[in-house]
PDB file of C-alpha atoms in Angstrom:
ATOM      1  CA  MET A 203      -8.608  13.205  43.010  1.00  0.00           C
ATOM      2  CA  SER A 204      -5.242  11.444  43.087  1.00  0.00           C
ATOM      3  CA  ILE A 205      -1.939  12.854  41.973  1.00  0.00           C
ATOM      4  CA  ILE A 206       0.101  10.621  39.699  1.00  0.00           C
ATOM      5  CA  CYS A 207       3.851  10.642  40.186  1.00  0.00           C
ATOM      6  CA  PRO A 208       5.711  12.183  37.216  1.00  0.00           C
ATOM      7  CA  LYS A 209       8.307   9.409  37.525  1.00  0.00           C
ATOM      8  CA  ALA A 210       5.596   6.864  36.725  1.00  0.00           C
ATOM      9  CA  PHE A 211       4.955   8.643  33.398  1.00  0.00           C
ATOM     10  CA  ASP A 212       8.673   8.709  32.661  1.00  0.00           C
ATOM     11  CA  ARG A 213       9.011   4.986  33.376  1.00  0.00           C
ATOM     12  CA  PHE A 214       5.967   4.232  31.224  1.00  0.00           C
ATOM     13  CA  ASN A 215       7.312   6.341  28.340  1.00  0.00           C
ATOM     14  CA  ASP A 216      10.725   4.688  28.650  1.00  0.00           C
ATOM     15  CA  TYR A 217       9.081   1.270  28.469  1.00  0.00           C
ATOM     16  CA  VAL A 218       6.940   2.187  25.440  1.00  0.00           C
ATOM     17  CA  ARG A 219       9.876   3.758  23.571  1.00  0.00           C
ATOM     18  CA  GLY A 220      12.281   0.974  24.565  1.00  0.00           C
ATOM     19  CA  PRO A 221      11.431  -2.711  24.926  1.00  0.00           C
ATOM     20  CA  LEU A 222       7.823  -2.459  23.731  1.00  0.00           C
ATOM     21  CA  GLN A 223       8.794  -0.582  20.575  1.00  0.00           C
ATOM     22  CA  THR A 224      11.547  -3.109  19.897  1.00  0.00           C
ATOM     23  CA  VAL A 225       9.089  -6.001  20.130  1.00  0.00           C
ATOM     24  CA  PHE A 226       6.676  -4.293  17.712  1.00  0.00           C
ATOM     25  CA  VAL A 227       9.414  -3.411  15.224  1.00  0.00           C
ATOM     26  CA  GLU A 228      10.694  -6.991  15.306  1.00  0.00           C
ATOM     27  CA  SER A 229       7.234  -8.472  14.781  1.00  0.00           C
ATOM     28  CA  ILE A 230       5.668  -6.099  12.240  1.00  0.00           C
ATOM     29  CA  GLY A 231       8.596  -4.024  10.985  1.00  0.00           C
ATOM     30  CA  HIS A 232       9.527  -0.376  10.970  1.00  0.00           C
ATOM     31  CA  GLU A 233       6.884   2.262  10.265  1.00  0.00           C
ATOM     32  CA  ALA A 234       8.318   3.096   6.835  1.00  0.00           C
ATOM     33  CA  HIS A 235       9.102  -0.487   5.816  1.00  0.00           C
ATOM     34  CA  VAL A 236       6.355  -2.932   4.965  1.00  0.00           C
ATOM     35  CA  PRO A 237       7.474  -6.427   3.938  1.00  0.00           C
ATOM     36  CA  TYR A 238       6.588  -7.463   0.404  1.00  0.00           C
ATOM     37  CA  HIS A 239       4.323 -10.328   1.518  1.00  0.00           C
ATOM     38  CA  LEU A 240       2.242  -7.952   3.672  1.00  0.00           C
ATOM     39  CA  CYS A 241       1.875  -5.572   0.738  1.00  0.00           C
ATOM     40  CA  VAL A 242       0.595  -8.420  -1.418  1.00  0.00           C
ATOM     41  CA  VAL A 243      -1.852  -9.518   1.290  1.00  0.00           C
ATOM     42  CA  ALA A 244      -3.082  -5.942   1.792  1.00  0.00           C
ATOM     43  CA  PHE A 245      -4.053  -5.732  -1.873  1.00  0.00           C
ATOM     44  CA  LEU A 246      -5.757  -9.124  -2.169  1.00  0.00           C
ATOM     45  CA  PRO A 247      -9.257  -7.613  -2.454  1.00  0.00           C
ATOM     46  CA  MET A 248      -8.092  -5.306  -5.228  1.00  0.00           C
ATOM     47  CA  ASN A 249      -6.294  -8.191  -6.935  1.00  0.00           C
ATOM     48  CA  PHE A 250      -9.394 -10.377  -6.977  1.00  0.00           C
ATOM     49  CA  TYR A 251     -11.568  -7.474  -8.102  1.00  0.00           C
ATOM     50  CA  SER A 252      -9.188  -6.724 -10.964  1.00  0.00           C
ATOM     51  CA  LEU A 253      -9.164 -10.405 -11.920  1.00  0.00           C
ATOM     52  CA  VAL A 254     -12.921 -10.210 -12.458  1.00  0.00           C
ATOM     53  CA  ASN A 255     -12.357  -7.315 -14.868  1.00  0.00           C
ATOM     54  CA  THR A 256      -9.545  -9.199 -16.592  1.00  0.00           C
ATOM     55  CA  LEU A 257     -11.501 -12.387 -17.165  1.00  0.00           C
ATOM     56  CA  GLY A 258     -14.751 -10.528 -17.846  1.00  0.00           C
ATOM     57  CA  CYS A 259     -13.638  -9.403 -21.328  1.00  0.00           C
ATOM     58  CA  ASP A 260     -14.574  -5.779 -20.583  1.00  0.00           C
ATOM     59  CA  SER A 261     -18.213  -6.740 -19.896  1.00  0.00           C
ATOM     60  CA  GLY A 262     -18.817  -7.928 -23.410  1.00  0.00           C
ATOM     61  CA  PRO A 263     -18.292 -10.924 -25.655  1.00  0.00           C
ATOM     62  CA  CYS A 264     -14.641 -11.950 -25.585  1.00  0.00           C
ATOM     63  CA  GLU A 265     -14.483 -12.149 -29.388  1.00  0.00           C
ATOM     64  CA  THR A 266     -15.607  -8.526 -29.704  1.00  0.00           C
ATOM     65  CA  SER A 267     -13.199  -7.297 -27.040  1.00  0.00           C
ATOM     66  CA  ALA A 268     -10.288  -9.194 -28.586  1.00  0.00           C
ATOM     67  CA  ARG A 269     -11.065  -7.854 -32.047  1.00  0.00           C
ATOM     68  CA  SER A 270     -11.479  -4.253 -30.826  1.00  0.00           C
ATOM     69  CA  GLU A 271      -8.111  -4.438 -29.019  1.00  0.00           C
ATOM     70  CA  GLY A 272      -6.396  -5.720 -32.174  1.00  0.00           C
ATOM     71  CA  PHE A 273      -5.742  -9.318 -31.117  1.00  0.00           C
ATOM     72  CA  ALA A 274      -5.843 -12.147 -33.637  1.00  0.00           C
ATOM     73  CA  SER A 275      -7.613 -14.528 -31.256  1.00  0.00           C
ATOM     74  CA  VAL A 276      -9.403 -14.634 -27.928  1.00  0.00           C
ATOM     75  CA  GLU A 277      -6.611 -16.801 -26.506  1.00  0.00           C
ATOM     76  CA  TRP A 278      -3.981 -14.131 -27.220  1.00  0.00           C
ATOM     77  CA  TYR A 279      -6.263 -11.468 -25.788  1.00  0.00           C
ATOM     78  CA  LEU A 280      -6.882 -13.387 -22.548  1.00  0.00           C
ATOM     79  CA  GLY A 281      -3.183 -14.288 -22.316  1.00  0.00           C
ATOM     80  CA  ALA A 282      -2.167 -10.641 -22.614  1.00  0.00           C
ATOM     81  CA  GLN A 283      -4.811  -9.600 -20.080  1.00  0.00           C
ATOM     82  CA  ALA A 284      -3.676 -12.288 -17.638  1.00  0.00           C
ATOM     83  CA  PHE A 285      -0.015 -11.293 -18.070  1.00  0.00           C
ATOM     84  CA  ALA A 286      -0.828  -7.631 -17.413  1.00  0.00           C
ATOM     85  CA  TRP A 287      -2.884  -8.632 -14.363  1.00  0.00           C
ATOM     86  CA  LEU A 288      -0.009 -10.728 -13.049  1.00  0.00           C
ATOM     87  CA  LEU A 289       2.418  -7.813 -13.464  1.00  0.00           C
ATOM     88  CA  CYS A 290       0.053  -5.566 -11.523  1.00  0.00           C
ATOM     89  CA  LEU A 291      -0.426  -8.224  -8.862  1.00  0.00           C
ATOM     90  CA  LEU A 292       3.286  -8.832  -8.292  1.00  0.00           C
ATOM     91  CA  LEU A 293       4.948  -5.506  -9.106  1.00  0.00           C
ATOM     92  CA  THR A 294       2.620  -2.519  -9.173  1.00  0.00           C
ATOM     93  CA  PHE A 295       0.071  -2.934  -6.372  1.00  0.00           C
ATOM     94  CA  PRO A 296       2.640  -3.901  -3.688  1.00  0.00           C
ATOM     95  CA  LEU A 297       4.494  -0.621  -4.353  1.00  0.00           C
ATOM     96  CA  THR A 298       1.638   1.563  -3.182  1.00  0.00           C
ATOM     97  CA  HIS A 299       1.969   1.267   0.597  1.00  0.00           C
ATOM     98  CA  PRO A 300       5.770   1.666   0.759  1.00  0.00           C
ATOM     99  CA  VAL A 301       5.563   4.747  -1.483  1.00  0.00           C
ATOM    100  CA  LEU A 302       2.744   6.156   0.659  1.00  0.00           C
ATOM    101  CA  LEU A 303       4.602   5.567   3.934  1.00  0.00           C
ATOM    102  CA  ARG A 304       7.825   7.116   2.653  1.00  0.00           C
ATOM    103  CA  CYS A 305       5.928  10.105   1.286  1.00  0.00           C
ATOM    104  CA  ILE A 306       4.193  10.671   4.629  1.00  0.00           C
ATOM    105  CA  ARG A 307       7.488  10.301   6.496  1.00  0.00           C
ATOM    106  CA  LEU A 308       9.020  12.929   4.208  1.00  0.00           C
ATOM    107  CA  VAL A 309       6.122  15.317   4.810  1.00  0.00           C
ATOM    108  CA  MET A 310       6.280  14.788   8.575  1.00  0.00           C
ATOM    109  CA  SER A 311       9.972  15.647   8.640  1.00  0.00           C
ATOM    110  CA  TYR A 312       9.860  18.830   6.542  1.00  0.00           C
ATOM    111  CA  SER A 313       6.646  20.633   7.404  1.00  0.00           C
ATOM    112  CA  ASP A 314       4.563  21.608  10.413  1.00  0.00           C
ATOM    113  CA  GLY A 315       0.985  22.548  11.347  1.00  0.00           C
ATOM    114  CA  TYR A 316      -1.773  22.819   8.766  1.00  0.00           C
ATOM    115  CA  LEU A 317       0.630  22.527   5.845  1.00  0.00           C
ATOM    116  CA  GLN A 318       1.784  19.173   7.209  1.00  0.00           C
ATOM    117  CA  THR A 319      -1.810  17.928   7.400  1.00  0.00           C
ATOM    118  CA  VAL A 320      -2.644  19.065   3.871  1.00  0.00           C
ATOM    119  CA  LEU A 321       0.522  17.550   2.422  1.00  0.00           C
ATOM    120  CA  ALA A 322       0.013  14.281   4.312  1.00  0.00           C
ATOM    121  CA  VAL A 323      -3.540  14.017   2.952  1.00  0.00           C
ATOM    122  CA  LEU A 324      -2.218  14.614  -0.569  1.00  0.00           C
ATOM    123  CA  CYS A 325       0.272  11.769  -0.170  1.00  0.00           C
ATOM    124  CA  CYS A 326      -2.455   9.153  -0.575  1.00  0.00           C
ATOM    125  CA  PRO A 327      -3.695  10.164  -4.036  1.00  0.00           C
ATOM    126  CA  ILE A 328      -0.091  10.752  -5.122  1.00  0.00           C
ATOM    127  CA  ALA A 329       0.937   7.235  -4.061  1.00  0.00           C
ATOM    128  CA  TYR A 330      -2.061   5.649  -5.787  1.00  0.00           C
ATOM    129  CA  ALA A 331      -1.521   7.741  -8.923  1.00  0.00           C
ATOM    130  CA  TYR A 332       2.104   6.622  -8.975  1.00  0.00           C
ATOM    131  CA  SER A 333       0.977   3.025  -8.580  1.00  0.00           C
ATOM    132  CA  TYR A 334      -1.503   3.251 -11.447  1.00  0.00           C
ATOM    133  CA  ILE A 335       1.005   4.996 -13.704  1.00  0.00           C
ATOM    134  CA  CYS A 336       3.417   2.106 -13.095  1.00  0.00           C
TER     135      CYS A 336
END
């Protein structure tokens, strides 16, 4: 069994907290800041899935869906659906991860132990609920 020098651990920790951390922050950003384009990319599967629902006329004939929603024509119905989808794609979905990361950072700074774990787990549904309310 070999004994590892405590100075080696200190040098390793200094390297990880110094130059290595700087390189990561420069390349992918700070832990609580996610660039907008990465947020959009992260939600691409959800965006394409929601597009299927948007163009699918609520799984029924488009004329029936348009009439039941109070639209004068199918074109206006699909236009309104596409506009709402575009708003979600560009404004609502990309908000989710930044809200989640800031919420978790807040929890990590104010609580400790089991309470911290419970509150951190609750951050996810809160962030998604906020996103869907928007």
